[in-house]
Amino acid sequence: MANAKNKALWHGRFTHAPSSELMDFTASIDIDRRLAPEDIEGSRAHVRMLGKTKILDGKEVAAILAALDTAQAEIEAETFVWFESDEDIHTAIERRVTEIAGAAGAKIHTGRSRNDQVATDLHLWFRRAARAAIIATHELQKTLLDQAQKAGDEIYLPGYTHLQRAQPVLLAHHLLAHYWALARDVDRWRDALDRADVSPLGAGALAGSSLPLDPKFTADALGFSRVFENSLDAVSDRDFVAEGLFVAALEQVHLSRIGEEIVLWSSAEFGFLDLAETHSTGSSMLPHKKNPDIAELVRGKSGRLIGNLTGFLATLKALPLAYNRDLQEDKEPIFDALDTLISSLGALSGLISASTFNAESMRAGADSPENSATDLAEYLVRAQVPFRDAHAQVGALVNESIEKGITLREVVANTKGFGPDAVALLDKGVAVTNRHSPGGAGPEPVAQQMVLAQQHRAHLTKWLSD
Ligand code: ARG
């Protein structure tokens, strides 16, 4: 970093230079440097607007645009020289443009404030980042669909409530449950993108300008569908950041639930899943260990994302209109949230596609006759027994099998009112095939669900390619 003493953008009113405490504490360049592409994109649109409204002449516009190109090339080539006095990315780029384009460069900030500039930059960044989150989600959804397809009708496992065995479900059904949760996340990203699709540029510091700005022109140039309605709101609105933090936090919570199941399923106690060596870690002390660290970190990182959301809501709370420097605290949490989410999605997708499901262990757990107790009650329901009575009768049979230490199958075979067709309900592999109802866990509804999920995925693929 160059040590050159450049003046702050706001030096004019001051007779004393800023203290190092002030600069060190308030500078945001280390964090907002990554907004360089967006800052340059926003500046290009702004300068073109200044030309179109005749606030600047054609030569000035051309000189500034050329200087922006140079600054961008330098940043991309990592030859851009950053100054200690570069308080933030806006200062750094304006400084460089002025060095290159002289008096014309010094006109770049005409009719603009860093307040509407930073809000614009962050909207542009959010648009890309939310899309990247959707793409990474779409990838994980594909992995889940592929594994569901591979599992087909063959692999089933005990479904749980309260983490106690309840009824058998196809593995495909279980995996698709996570697919639909991610589908809602994608919907939320798309909603958030729609609401964030508004350009704040032209709001100035807080109240617009006495110059004949054309905010619609810049909004169109930047590809935003709408222009702000109120300049005070435009520079102080960070709802899109808060919303992005929520959508990311909830999605990471979804990932943490998948992570938790991978941790459980890969334990010796469950033995439902074999971790691939390529996606597990060893222990520095225990030679035999193969650990599910990706799944654990995905689970653990949900805490960070929840913290980013609650922390930023606390920052926003009770802020008076319009811009306050507190708002600079928006970037770290939203950058961290999206970076963490996107890397978690990729890691989890790799982990799941490299994992092998252990059909034998799953079946062994699912085939225990008690898991068919509800089907037995429904057998009685078909014979017009009220469900509450049927429930009590079957409960008593389960109790009898526990007390006598014999299988439920034996008890049922020796109980009046239950024919061989009832006993057959307890046969291995039967219960899962009886989950017929729409959206249920058996082969027919799961096959239908698979078609829906594939159509759903195709829609998203199309949206992403449009
Ligand atoms: N670094 C600042 C931020 O991120 C840019 C805006 C500064 N505006 C100001 N009036 N000091 O919010």
CSV table of C-alpha atoms and ligand atoms in Angstrom, one decimal:
chain,number,residue,atom,x,y,z
A,1,MET,CA,0.0,0.0,0.0
A,2,ALA,CA,1.4,3.4,-0.9
A,3,ASN,CA,1.9,5.8,1.9
A,4,ALA,CA,1.0,8.9,-0.1
A,5,LYS,CA,-1.1,11.4,1.8
A,6,ASN,CA,-4.1,12.1,-0.3
A,7,LYS,CA,-6.8,14.3,1.1
A,8,ALA,CA,-10.1,12.8,2.3
A,9,LEU,CA,-13.0,13.4,-0.1
A,10,TRP,CA,-14.4,15.7,2.5
A,11,HIS,CA,-11.3,17.7,3.4
A,12,GLY,CA,-12.6,21.1,2.3
A,13,ARG,CA,-14.3,22.1,5.5
A,14,PHE,CA,-11.4,21.0,7.7
A,15,THR,CA,-8.3,22.9,8.6
A,16,HIS,CA,-6.8,19.9,10.5
A,17,ALA,CA,-5.9,16.6,9.0
A,18,PRO,CA,-7.8,13.5,10.2
A,19,SER,CA,-6.2,11.7,13.1
A,20,SER,CA,-4.9,8.2,12.6
A,21,GLU,CA,-7.4,7.0,15.2
A,22,LEU,CA,-10.3,8.3,13.1
A,23,MET,CA,-9.0,6.9,9.9
A,24,ASP,CA,-8.1,3.5,11.4
A,25,PHE,CA,-11.5,3.2,13.1
A,26,THR,CA,-13.8,4.4,10.4
A,27,ALA,CA,-12.1,3.2,7.2
A,28,SER,CA,-13.9,0.3,5.5
A,29,ILE,CA,-11.6,-0.3,2.6
A,30,ASP,CA,-10.5,-3.7,3.8
A,31,ILE,CA,-14.1,-4.9,3.6
A,32,ASP,CA,-15.7,-2.9,0.8
A,33,ARG,CA,-12.7,-3.4,-1.6
A,34,ARG,CA,-14.6,-6.4,-3.0
A,35,LEU,CA,-17.3,-3.9,-4.2
A,36,ALA,CA,-14.9,-2.5,-6.8
A,37,PRO,CA,-16.6,-4.1,-9.8
A,38,GLU,CA,-20.0,-2.8,-8.6
A,39,ASP,CA,-18.6,0.6,-7.7
A,40,ILE,CA,-17.2,1.0,-11.2
A,41,GLU,CA,-20.4,-0.3,-12.9
A,42,GLY,CA,-22.5,2.2,-10.8
A,43,SER,CA,-20.0,5.0,-11.7
A,44,ARG,CA,-20.2,4.3,-15.4
A,45,ALA,CA,-24.0,4.6,-15.3
A,46,HIS,CA,-23.9,7.7,-13.3
A,47,VAL,CA,-21.4,9.4,-15.6
A,48,ARG,CA,-23.4,8.5,-18.7
A,49,MET,CA,-26.4,10.0,-17.0
A,50,LEU,CA,-24.5,13.2,-16.3
A,51,GLY,CA,-23.7,13.3,-20.1
A,52,LYS,CA,-27.2,12.6,-21.2
A,53,THR,CA,-28.6,15.4,-18.9
A,54,LYS,CA,-25.8,17.7,-20.2
A,55,ILE,CA,-24.4,18.2,-16.7
A,56,LEU,CA,-21.1,17.1,-18.2
A,57,ASP,CA,-20.0,17.4,-21.8
A,58,GLY,CA,-19.2,14.5,-24.1
A,59,LYS,CA,-15.4,14.9,-23.7
A,60,GLU,CA,-15.6,14.9,-19.9
A,61,VAL,CA,-17.8,11.8,-20.0
A,62,ALA,CA,-15.4,10.0,-22.3
A,63,ALA,CA,-12.4,10.9,-20.2
A,64,ILE,CA,-14.0,9.6,-17.0
A,65,LEU,CA,-15.2,6.4,-18.7
A,66,ALA,CA,-11.7,5.8,-20.0
A,67,ALA,CA,-10.2,6.4,-16.5
A,68,LEU,CA,-12.8,4.0,-15.0
A,69,ASP,CA,-11.7,1.3,-17.6
A,70,THR,CA,-8.0,1.9,-16.5
A,71,ALA,CA,-8.9,1.6,-12.8
A,72,GLN,CA,-10.8,-1.5,-13.4
A,73,ALA,CA,-8.0,-3.1,-15.4
A,74,GLU,CA,-5.5,-2.2,-12.7
A,75,ILE,CA,-7.7,-3.7,-10.0
A,76,GLU,CA,-8.2,-6.9,-12.0
A,77,ALA,CA,-4.4,-7.2,-12.7
A,78,GLU,CA,-3.7,-6.4,-9.0
A,79,THR,CA,-1.5,-3.5,-10.1
A,80,PHE,CA,-3.9,-0.8,-8.6
A,81,VAL,CA,-2.0,1.2,-6.0
A,82,TRP,CA,-4.0,1.6,-2.8
A,83,PHE,CA,-3.3,4.6,-0.6
A,84,GLU,CA,-3.5,4.7,3.1
A,85,SER,CA,-5.9,7.6,2.7
A,86,ASP,CA,-8.3,5.5,0.7
A,87,GLU,CA,-11.0,5.4,3.3
A,88,ASP,CA,-13.3,3.2,1.3
A,89,ILE,CA,-13.6,1.8,-2.3
A,90,HIS,CA,-15.5,4.9,-3.4
A,91,THR,CA,-12.6,7.1,-2.3
A,92,ALA,CA,-10.0,4.9,-3.9
A,93,ILE,CA,-11.7,4.8,-7.3
A,94,GLU,CA,-12.5,8.5,-7.4
A,95,ARG,CA,-8.9,9.3,-6.4
A,96,ARG,CA,-7.6,7.1,-9.2
A,97,VAL,CA,-10.0,8.5,-11.8
A,98,THR,CA,-9.0,12.0,-10.9
A,99,GLU,CA,-5.3,11.1,-11.1
A,100,ILE,CA,-5.9,9.8,-14.6
A,101,ALA,CA,-8.5,12.2,-16.0
A,102,GLY,CA,-7.6,15.4,-14.1
A,103,ALA,CA,-10.3,18.1,-14.0
A,104,ALA,CA,-12.8,15.8,-15.8
A,105,GLY,CA,-12.2,13.1,-13.2
A,106,ALA,CA,-12.9,15.5,-10.4
A,107,LYS,CA,-16.4,15.8,-11.8
A,108,ILE,CA,-17.3,12.1,-11.3
A,109,HIS,CA,-19.0,12.8,-8.0
A,110,THR,CA,-21.3,15.5,-9.4
A,111,GLY,CA,-24.8,15.0,-8.1
A,112,ARG,CA,-23.9,11.9,-6.2
A,113,SER,CA,-23.1,11.1,-2.6
A,114,ARG,CA,-21.3,8.0,-1.2
A,115,ASN,CA,-24.7,7.4,0.5
A,116,ASP,CA,-26.6,6.6,-2.7
A,117,GLN,CA,-23.4,5.2,-4.2
A,118,VAL,CA,-22.8,2.6,-1.6
A,119,ALA,CA,-26.5,1.6,-1.5
A,120,THR,CA,-26.3,1.1,-5.3
A,121,ASP,CA,-23.1,-0.9,-5.1
A,122,LEU,CA,-24.6,-3.2,-2.5
A,123,HIS,CA,-27.8,-3.7,-4.5
A,124,LEU,CA,-25.7,-4.7,-7.5
A,125,TRP,CA,-23.6,-7.0,-5.4
A,126,PHE,CA,-26.7,-8.6,-3.8
A,127,ARG,CA,-28.2,-9.3,-7.2
A,128,ARG,CA,-25.1,-11.4,-8.1
A,129,ALA,CA,-24.6,-13.0,-4.7
A,130,ALA,CA,-28.3,-14.1,-4.4
A,131,ARG,CA,-28.1,-15.6,-7.8
A,132,ALA,CA,-24.9,-17.4,-6.9
A,133,ALA,CA,-26.7,-18.8,-3.8
A,134,ILE,CA,-29.6,-20.0,-6.1
A,135,ILE,CA,-27.1,-21.7,-8.4
A,136,ALA,CA,-25.4,-23.5,-5.5
A,137,THR,CA,-28.7,-24.5,-4.1
A,138,HIS,CA,-29.8,-25.8,-7.5
A,139,GLU,CA,-26.6,-28.0,-7.5
A,140,LEU,CA,-27.3,-29.5,-4.1
A,141,GLN,CA,-30.9,-30.1,-5.2
A,142,LYS,CA,-29.5,-32.0,-8.2
A,143,THR,CA,-27.4,-34.1,-5.9
A,144,LEU,CA,-30.4,-35.0,-3.7
A,145,LEU,CA,-32.4,-35.9,-6.8
A,146,ASP,CA,-29.7,-38.0,-8.2
A,147,GLN,CA,-29.3,-39.9,-4.9
A,148,ALA,CA,-33.1,-40.3,-4.6
A,149,GLN,CA,-33.2,-41.7,-8.1
A,150,LYS,CA,-30.4,-44.1,-7.4
A,151,ALA,CA,-32.2,-45.3,-4.2
A,152,GLY,CA,-35.4,-45.9,-6.2
A,153,ASP,CA,-38.0,-48.2,-4.7
A,154,GLU,CA,-35.3,-50.5,-3.3
A,155,ILE,CA,-33.9,-48.6,-0.3
A,156,TYR,CA,-36.2,-47.8,2.7
A,157,LEU,CA,-35.4,-46.8,6.2
A,158,PRO,CA,-37.3,-46.2,9.4
A,159,GLY,CA,-38.9,-42.8,9.4
A,160,TYR,CA,-38.7,-41.1,12.8
A,161,THR,CA,-40.7,-38.9,15.0
A,162,HIS,CA,-39.1,-37.8,18.3
A,163,LEU,CA,-36.1,-39.7,16.9
A,164,GLN,CA,-38.0,-42.9,17.7
A,165,ARG,CA,-38.8,-45.3,14.9
A,166,ALA,CA,-42.3,-44.6,13.5
A,167,GLN,CA,-43.0,-45.9,10.0
A,168,PRO,CA,-40.8,-47.0,7.1
A,169,VAL,CA,-40.2,-44.5,4.4
A,170,LEU,CA,-38.4,-44.8,1.1
A,171,LEU,CA,-34.9,-43.2,1.2
A,172,ALA,CA,-35.9,-41.3,-1.9
A,173,HIS,CA,-38.8,-39.8,0.0
A,174,HIS,CA,-36.5,-38.7,2.8
A,175,LEU,CA,-34.0,-37.1,0.4
A,176,LEU,CA,-36.8,-35.3,-1.5
A,177,ALA,CA,-38.0,-33.8,1.8
A,178,HIS,CA,-34.8,-31.9,1.9
A,179,TYR,CA,-35.2,-31.0,-1.8
A,180,TRP,CA,-38.5,-29.2,-1.1
A,181,ALA,CA,-37.1,-27.3,1.8
A,182,LEU,CA,-34.3,-26.0,-0.5
A,183,ALA,CA,-37.0,-25.2,-3.1
A,184,ARG,CA,-38.6,-22.8,-0.6
A,185,ASP,CA,-35.2,-21.2,0.0
A,186,VAL,CA,-34.9,-20.6,-3.7
A,187,ASP,CA,-38.4,-19.0,-3.7
A,188,ARG,CA,-37.3,-16.8,-0.9
A,189,TRP,CA,-34.1,-15.7,-2.8
A,190,ARG,CA,-36.2,-14.9,-5.8
A,191,ASP,CA,-38.7,-12.9,-3.7
A,192,ALA,CA,-35.8,-11.0,-2.1
A,193,LEU,CA,-34.3,-10.3,-5.5
A,194,ASP,CA,-37.6,-8.8,-6.7
A,195,ARG,CA,-37.8,-6.5,-3.7
A,196,ALA,CA,-34.2,-5.5,-4.0
A,197,ASP,CA,-34.6,-4.7,-7.7
A,198,VAL,CA,-34.7,-0.9,-7.2
A,199,SER,CA,-32.0,1.6,-7.9
A,200,PRO,CA,-31.1,4.1,-5.1
A,201,LEU,CA,-28.8,6.1,-7.4
A,202,GLY,CA,-29.9,9.8,-7.7
A,203,ALA,CA,-31.0,10.1,-4.1
A,204,GLY,CA,-27.8,12.0,-3.3
A,205,ALA,CA,-26.8,12.3,0.3
A,206,LEU,CA,-30.5,12.2,1.4
A,207,ALA,CA,-32.6,14.7,-0.5
A,208,GLY,CA,-31.8,14.5,-4.2
A,209,SER,CA,-30.1,17.4,-6.0
A,210,SER,CA,-30.6,20.8,-7.5
A,211,LEU,CA,-29.0,19.4,-10.7
A,212,PRO,CA,-31.4,17.9,-13.3
A,213,LEU,CA,-30.5,14.2,-12.5
A,214,ASP,CA,-32.3,11.4,-14.3
A,215,PRO,CA,-32.5,8.4,-11.8
A,216,LYS,CA,-34.5,6.4,-14.3
A,217,PHE,CA,-31.7,6.6,-16.8
A,218,THR,CA,-29.2,5.1,-14.3
A,219,ALA,CA,-31.7,2.5,-13.1
A,220,ASP,CA,-32.2,1.3,-16.7
A,221,ALA,CA,-28.4,1.4,-17.4
A,222,LEU,CA,-27.8,-0.8,-14.4
A,223,GLY,CA,-30.7,-3.2,-15.2
A,224,PHE,CA,-32.9,-2.3,-12.2
A,225,SER,CA,-36.6,-2.5,-12.8
A,226,ARG,CA,-37.6,0.3,-10.5
A,227,VAL,CA,-36.3,3.7,-9.2
A,228,PHE,CA,-36.6,4.8,-5.6
A,229,GLU,CA,-39.7,6.8,-4.7
A,230,ASN,CA,-38.2,8.6,-1.7
A,231,SER,CA,-34.6,9.8,-1.4
A,232,LEU,CA,-34.5,9.4,2.4
A,233,ASP,CA,-35.7,5.8,2.2
A,234,ALA,CA,-33.3,5.1,-0.7
A,235,VAL,CA,-30.2,5.9,1.2
A,236,SER,CA,-31.3,4.4,4.6
A,237,ASP,CA,-33.0,1.3,3.4
A,238,ARG,CA,-31.1,-1.9,4.2
A,239,ASP,CA,-34.2,-4.2,4.2
A,240,PHE,CA,-32.7,-6.1,1.4
A,241,VAL,CA,-29.6,-6.9,3.5
A,242,ALA,CA,-31.7,-7.9,6.5
A,243,GLU,CA,-33.9,-10.1,4.2
A,244,GLY,CA,-30.8,-11.7,2.6
A,245,LEU,CA,-29.4,-12.4,6.0
A,246,PHE,CA,-32.7,-14.1,7.0
A,247,VAL,CA,-33.0,-16.1,3.8
A,248,ALA,CA,-29.4,-17.2,4.2
A,249,ALA,CA,-29.8,-18.1,7.9
A,250,LEU,CA,-32.9,-20.2,7.3
A,251,GLU,CA,-31.2,-22.0,4.4
A,252,GLN,CA,-28.1,-22.7,6.5
A,253,VAL,CA,-30.5,-24.0,9.2
A,254,HIS,CA,-31.9,-26.4,6.6
A,255,LEU,CA,-28.4,-27.4,5.7
A,256,SER,CA,-27.6,-27.9,9.4
A,257,ARG,CA,-30.5,-30.4,9.6
A,258,ILE,CA,-29.1,-32.4,6.7
A,259,GLY,CA,-25.7,-32.2,8.3
A,260,GLU,CA,-27.0,-33.5,11.6
A,261,GLU,CA,-28.6,-36.5,9.9
A,262,ILE,CA,-25.3,-37.2,8.1
A,263,VAL,CA,-23.6,-37.1,11.5
A,264,LEU,CA,-26.1,-39.5,13.0
A,265,TRP,CA,-26.4,-41.8,10.0
A,266,SER,CA,-22.6,-42.2,9.7
A,267,SER,CA,-22.3,-43.2,13.3
A,268,ALA,CA,-21.8,-46.9,14.2
A,269,GLU,CA,-25.1,-46.7,16.1
A,270,PHE,CA,-27.1,-46.0,12.9
A,271,GLY,CA,-24.7,-47.3,10.2
A,272,PHE,CA,-27.0,-45.9,7.5
A,273,LEU,CA,-24.3,-44.1,5.6
A,274,ASP,CA,-20.7,-44.7,4.6
A,275,LEU,CA,-18.7,-41.5,4.3
A,276,ALA,CA,-16.3,-41.4,1.4
A,277,GLU,CA,-12.7,-41.1,2.4
A,278,THR,CA,-12.4,-38.2,0.1
A,279,HIS,CA,-15.0,-36.3,2.1
A,280,SER,CA,-14.1,-37.3,5.7
A,281,THR,CA,-11.3,-36.6,8.1
A,282,GLY,CA,-9.1,-38.6,10.4
A,283,SER,CA,-8.1,-38.0,14.0
A,284,SER,CA,-4.6,-36.9,15.1
A,285,MET,CA,-4.7,-39.3,18.0
A,286,LEU,CA,-7.3,-42.0,17.3
A,287,PRO,CA,-6.0,-44.1,14.3
A,288,HIS,CA,-9.3,-45.7,13.5
A,289,LYS,CA,-11.4,-42.6,13.1
A,290,LYS,CA,-13.3,-41.4,10.0
A,291,ASN,CA,-15.1,-38.2,10.9
A,292,PRO,CA,-17.9,-36.3,9.2
A,293,ASP,CA,-16.3,-32.9,9.6
A,294,ILE,CA,-18.0,-31.3,6.6
A,295,ALA,CA,-21.4,-32.2,8.0
A,296,GLU,CA,-20.5,-30.9,11.4
A,297,LEU,CA,-19.1,-27.6,10.1
A,298,VAL,CA,-22.2,-27.0,7.9
A,299,ARG,CA,-24.2,-27.6,11.1
A,300,GLY,CA,-22.0,-25.4,13.2
A,301,LYS,CA,-21.9,-22.5,10.7
A,302,SER,CA,-25.6,-22.0,11.0
A,303,GLY,CA,-24.8,-20.3,14.3
A,304,ARG,CA,-22.7,-17.7,12.4
A,305,LEU,CA,-25.5,-17.0,10.0
A,306,ILE,CA,-28.1,-16.6,12.8
A,307,GLY,CA,-25.7,-14.3,14.5
A,308,ASN,CA,-25.2,-12.2,11.4
A,309,LEU,CA,-29.0,-11.7,11.1
A,310,THR,CA,-29.7,-10.8,14.7
A,311,GLY,CA,-26.6,-8.6,14.9
A,312,PHE,CA,-27.6,-6.6,11.9
A,313,LEU,CA,-31.2,-6.2,13.0
A,314,ALA,CA,-29.8,-4.8,16.2
A,315,THR,CA,-27.7,-2.4,14.2
A,316,LEU,CA,-30.7,-1.2,12.2
A,317,LYS,CA,-33.0,-0.8,15.2
A,318,ALA,CA,-33.9,2.8,16.1
A,319,LEU,CA,-31.7,4.3,13.4
A,320,PRO,CA,-33.1,7.7,12.6
A,321,LEU,CA,-33.5,8.7,8.9
A,322,ALA,CA,-31.5,8.9,6.7
A,323,TYR,CA,-27.9,7.6,6.3
A,324,ASN,CA,-26.0,6.9,9.5
A,325,ARG,CA,-22.5,5.5,9.6
A,326,ASP,CA,-23.8,2.6,11.5
A,327,LEU,CA,-25.0,1.3,8.1
A,328,GLN,CA,-21.4,0.6,7.1
A,329,GLU,CA,-21.8,-2.4,9.4
A,330,ASP,CA,-24.1,-4.0,6.7
A,331,LYS,CA,-21.3,-5.4,4.6
A,332,GLU,CA,-19.4,-7.8,6.9
A,333,PRO,CA,-22.4,-9.9,7.9
A,334,ILE,CA,-24.0,-10.1,4.4
A,335,PHE,CA,-20.6,-10.9,2.7
A,336,ASP,CA,-20.0,-13.5,5.4
A,337,ALA,CA,-23.5,-15.0,5.2
A,338,LEU,CA,-23.4,-15.5,1.4
A,339,ASP,CA,-19.8,-16.7,1.4
A,340,THR,CA,-20.6,-19.2,4.1
A,341,LEU,CA,-23.8,-20.4,2.7
A,342,ILE,CA,-22.4,-20.9,-0.8
A,343,SER,CA,-19.4,-22.8,0.4
A,344,SER,CA,-21.5,-24.9,2.6
A,345,LEU,CA,-23.8,-25.8,-0.3
A,346,GLY,CA,-20.9,-26.9,-2.4
A,347,ALA,CA,-19.2,-28.9,0.4
A,348,LEU,CA,-22.5,-30.6,1.3
A,349,SER,CA,-23.3,-31.5,-2.2
A,350,GLY,CA,-19.9,-33.1,-2.7
A,351,LEU,CA,-20.2,-35.0,0.5
A,352,ILE,CA,-23.7,-36.3,-0.3
A,353,SER,CA,-22.8,-37.4,-3.9
A,354,ALA,CA,-19.7,-39.2,-2.6
A,355,SER,CA,-21.6,-41.0,0.2
A,356,THR,CA,-23.0,-44.5,0.0
A,357,PHE,CA,-26.2,-45.4,1.7
A,358,ASN,CA,-26.2,-48.7,3.5
A,359,ALA,CA,-29.5,-50.4,2.4
A,360,GLU,CA,-29.0,-53.4,4.7
A,361,SER,CA,-28.8,-51.4,7.9
A,362,MET,CA,-31.7,-49.2,6.9
A,363,ARG,CA,-33.9,-52.2,6.1
A,364,ALA,CA,-32.9,-53.9,9.3
A,365,GLY,CA,-34.2,-50.9,11.2
A,366,ALA,CA,-37.3,-50.4,9.1
A,367,ASP,CA,-38.4,-54.1,9.1
A,368,SER,CA,-39.1,-54.3,12.8
A,369,PRO,CA,-42.8,-55.4,13.0
A,370,GLU,CA,-43.7,-52.6,15.4
A,371,ASN,CA,-43.1,-50.1,12.6
A,372,SER,CA,-46.3,-51.6,11.0
A,373,ALA,CA,-48.5,-51.2,14.1
A,374,THR,CA,-50.4,-48.3,12.4
A,375,ASP,CA,-51.1,-50.5,9.4
A,376,LEU,CA,-52.5,-53.1,11.7
A,377,ALA,CA,-54.8,-50.5,13.3
A,378,GLU,CA,-55.8,-49.3,9.8
A,379,TYR,CA,-56.6,-53.0,8.9
A,380,LEU,CA,-59.2,-52.9,11.7
A,381,VAL,CA,-60.4,-49.5,10.5
A,382,ARG,CA,-61.2,-51.2,7.2
A,383,ALA,CA,-63.3,-53.7,9.1
A,384,GLN,CA,-65.3,-50.7,10.5
A,385,VAL,CA,-63.6,-50.6,13.9
A,386,PRO,CA,-63.4,-47.0,15.1
A,387,PHE,CA,-59.8,-45.8,14.9
A,388,ARG,CA,-59.5,-45.0,18.6
A,389,ASP,CA,-60.6,-48.6,19.5
A,390,ALA,CA,-58.3,-50.0,16.8
A,391,HIS,CA,-55.4,-48.0,18.2
A,392,ALA,CA,-56.0,-49.3,21.7
A,393,GLN,CA,-56.3,-53.0,20.5
A,394,VAL,CA,-53.0,-52.8,18.6
A,395,GLY,CA,-51.3,-51.0,21.5
A,396,ALA,CA,-52.4,-53.9,23.7
A,397,LEU,CA,-50.9,-56.4,21.3
A,398,VAL,CA,-47.6,-54.5,21.2
A,399,ASN,CA,-47.6,-54.5,25.0
A,400,GLU,CA,-48.3,-58.3,25.0
A,401,SER,CA,-45.4,-58.9,22.7
A,402,ILE,CA,-43.1,-56.9,25.0
A,403,GLU,CA,-44.3,-58.6,28.2
A,404,LYS,CA,-44.1,-62.1,26.7
A,405,GLY,CA,-40.9,-61.5,24.9
A,406,ILE,CA,-42.3,-62.7,21.6
A,407,THR,CA,-42.6,-60.9,18.3
A,408,LEU,CA,-45.6,-58.8,17.4
A,409,ARG,CA,-46.0,-61.1,14.4
A,410,GLU,CA,-46.5,-64.1,16.7
A,411,VAL,CA,-49.0,-62.3,18.9
A,412,VAL,CA,-51.0,-61.2,15.9
A,413,ALA,CA,-51.0,-64.7,14.4
A,414,ASN,CA,-52.6,-66.0,17.6
A,415,THR,CA,-55.2,-63.2,18.0
A,416,LYS,CA,-58.8,-63.6,16.9
A,417,GLY,CA,-60.0,-61.1,14.4
A,418,PHE,CA,-56.7,-60.9,12.6
A,419,GLY,CA,-56.5,-63.1,9.5
A,420,PRO,CA,-53.3,-64.1,7.6
A,421,ASP,CA,-53.7,-60.9,5.5
A,422,ALA,CA,-53.1,-59.0,8.8
A,423,VAL,CA,-50.1,-61.1,9.6
A,424,ALA,CA,-48.8,-60.4,6.1
A,425,LEU,CA,-48.8,-56.7,6.8
A,426,LEU,CA,-45.9,-57.3,9.2
A,427,ASP,CA,-43.8,-59.1,6.6
A,428,LYS,CA,-40.5,-57.5,5.8
A,429,GLY,CA,-40.6,-54.8,3.2
A,430,VAL,CA,-44.4,-54.6,3.1
A,431,ALA,CA,-45.2,-51.6,5.3
A,432,VAL,CA,-43.4,-49.1,3.0
A,433,THR,CA,-45.3,-50.4,-0.1
A,434,ASN,CA,-48.5,-49.5,1.7
A,435,ARG,CA,-47.8,-45.8,2.0
A,436,HIS,CA,-50.2,-45.1,-0.9
A,437,SER,CA,-51.7,-41.7,0.0
A,438,PRO,CA,-50.7,-38.6,-2.0
A,439,GLY,CA,-47.4,-37.2,-0.9
A,440,GLY,CA,-46.8,-40.3,1.1
A,441,ALA,CA,-43.6,-42.3,1.6
A,442,GLY,CA,-44.4,-45.4,-0.6
A,443,PRO,CA,-43.4,-46.2,-4.2
A,444,GLU,CA,-46.4,-44.7,-6.1
A,445,PRO,CA,-46.6,-41.3,-4.4
A,446,VAL,CA,-42.8,-41.0,-4.4
A,447,ALA,CA,-42.7,-41.8,-8.1
A,448,GLN,CA,-45.2,-39.0,-8.7
A,449,GLN,CA,-43.2,-36.7,-6.4
A,450,MET,CA,-40.0,-37.5,-8.4
A,451,VAL,CA,-41.7,-36.3,-11.6
A,452,LEU,CA,-42.8,-33.1,-9.8
A,453,ALA,CA,-39.3,-32.5,-8.4
A,454,GLN,CA,-37.8,-33.0,-11.9
A,455,GLN,CA,-40.3,-30.6,-13.5
A,456,HIS,CA,-39.6,-28.1,-10.7
A,457,ARG,CA,-35.9,-28.4,-11.2
A,458,ALA,CA,-36.3,-27.9,-15.0
A,459,HIS,CA,-38.2,-24.6,-14.3
A,460,LEU,CA,-35.4,-23.3,-12.2
A,461,THR,CA,-32.8,-24.4,-14.8
A,462,LYS,CA,-34.7,-22.5,-17.4
A,463,TRP,CA,-35.0,-19.4,-15.1
A,464,LEU,CA,-31.3,-19.5,-14.5
A,465,SER,CA,-30.5,-19.7,-18.2
A,466,ASP,CA,-32.9,-16.8,-19.2
B,1,ARG,N1,-18.1,3.3,3.8
B,1,ARG,C1,-19.4,3.9,3.8
B,1,ARG,C2,-20.4,2.8,4.1
B,1,ARG,O1,-20.2,1.7,3.8
B,1,ARG,C3,-19.7,4.7,2.6
B,1,ARG,C4,-20.7,5.8,2.8
B,1,ARG,C5,-20.1,6.9,3.6
B,1,ARG,N2,-20.9,8.0,3.8
B,1,ARG,C6,-20.7,8.9,4.6
B,1,ARG,N3,-21.6,9.9,4.7
B,1,ARG,N4,-19.6,9.0,5.4
B,1,ARG,O2,-21.5,3.1,4.5
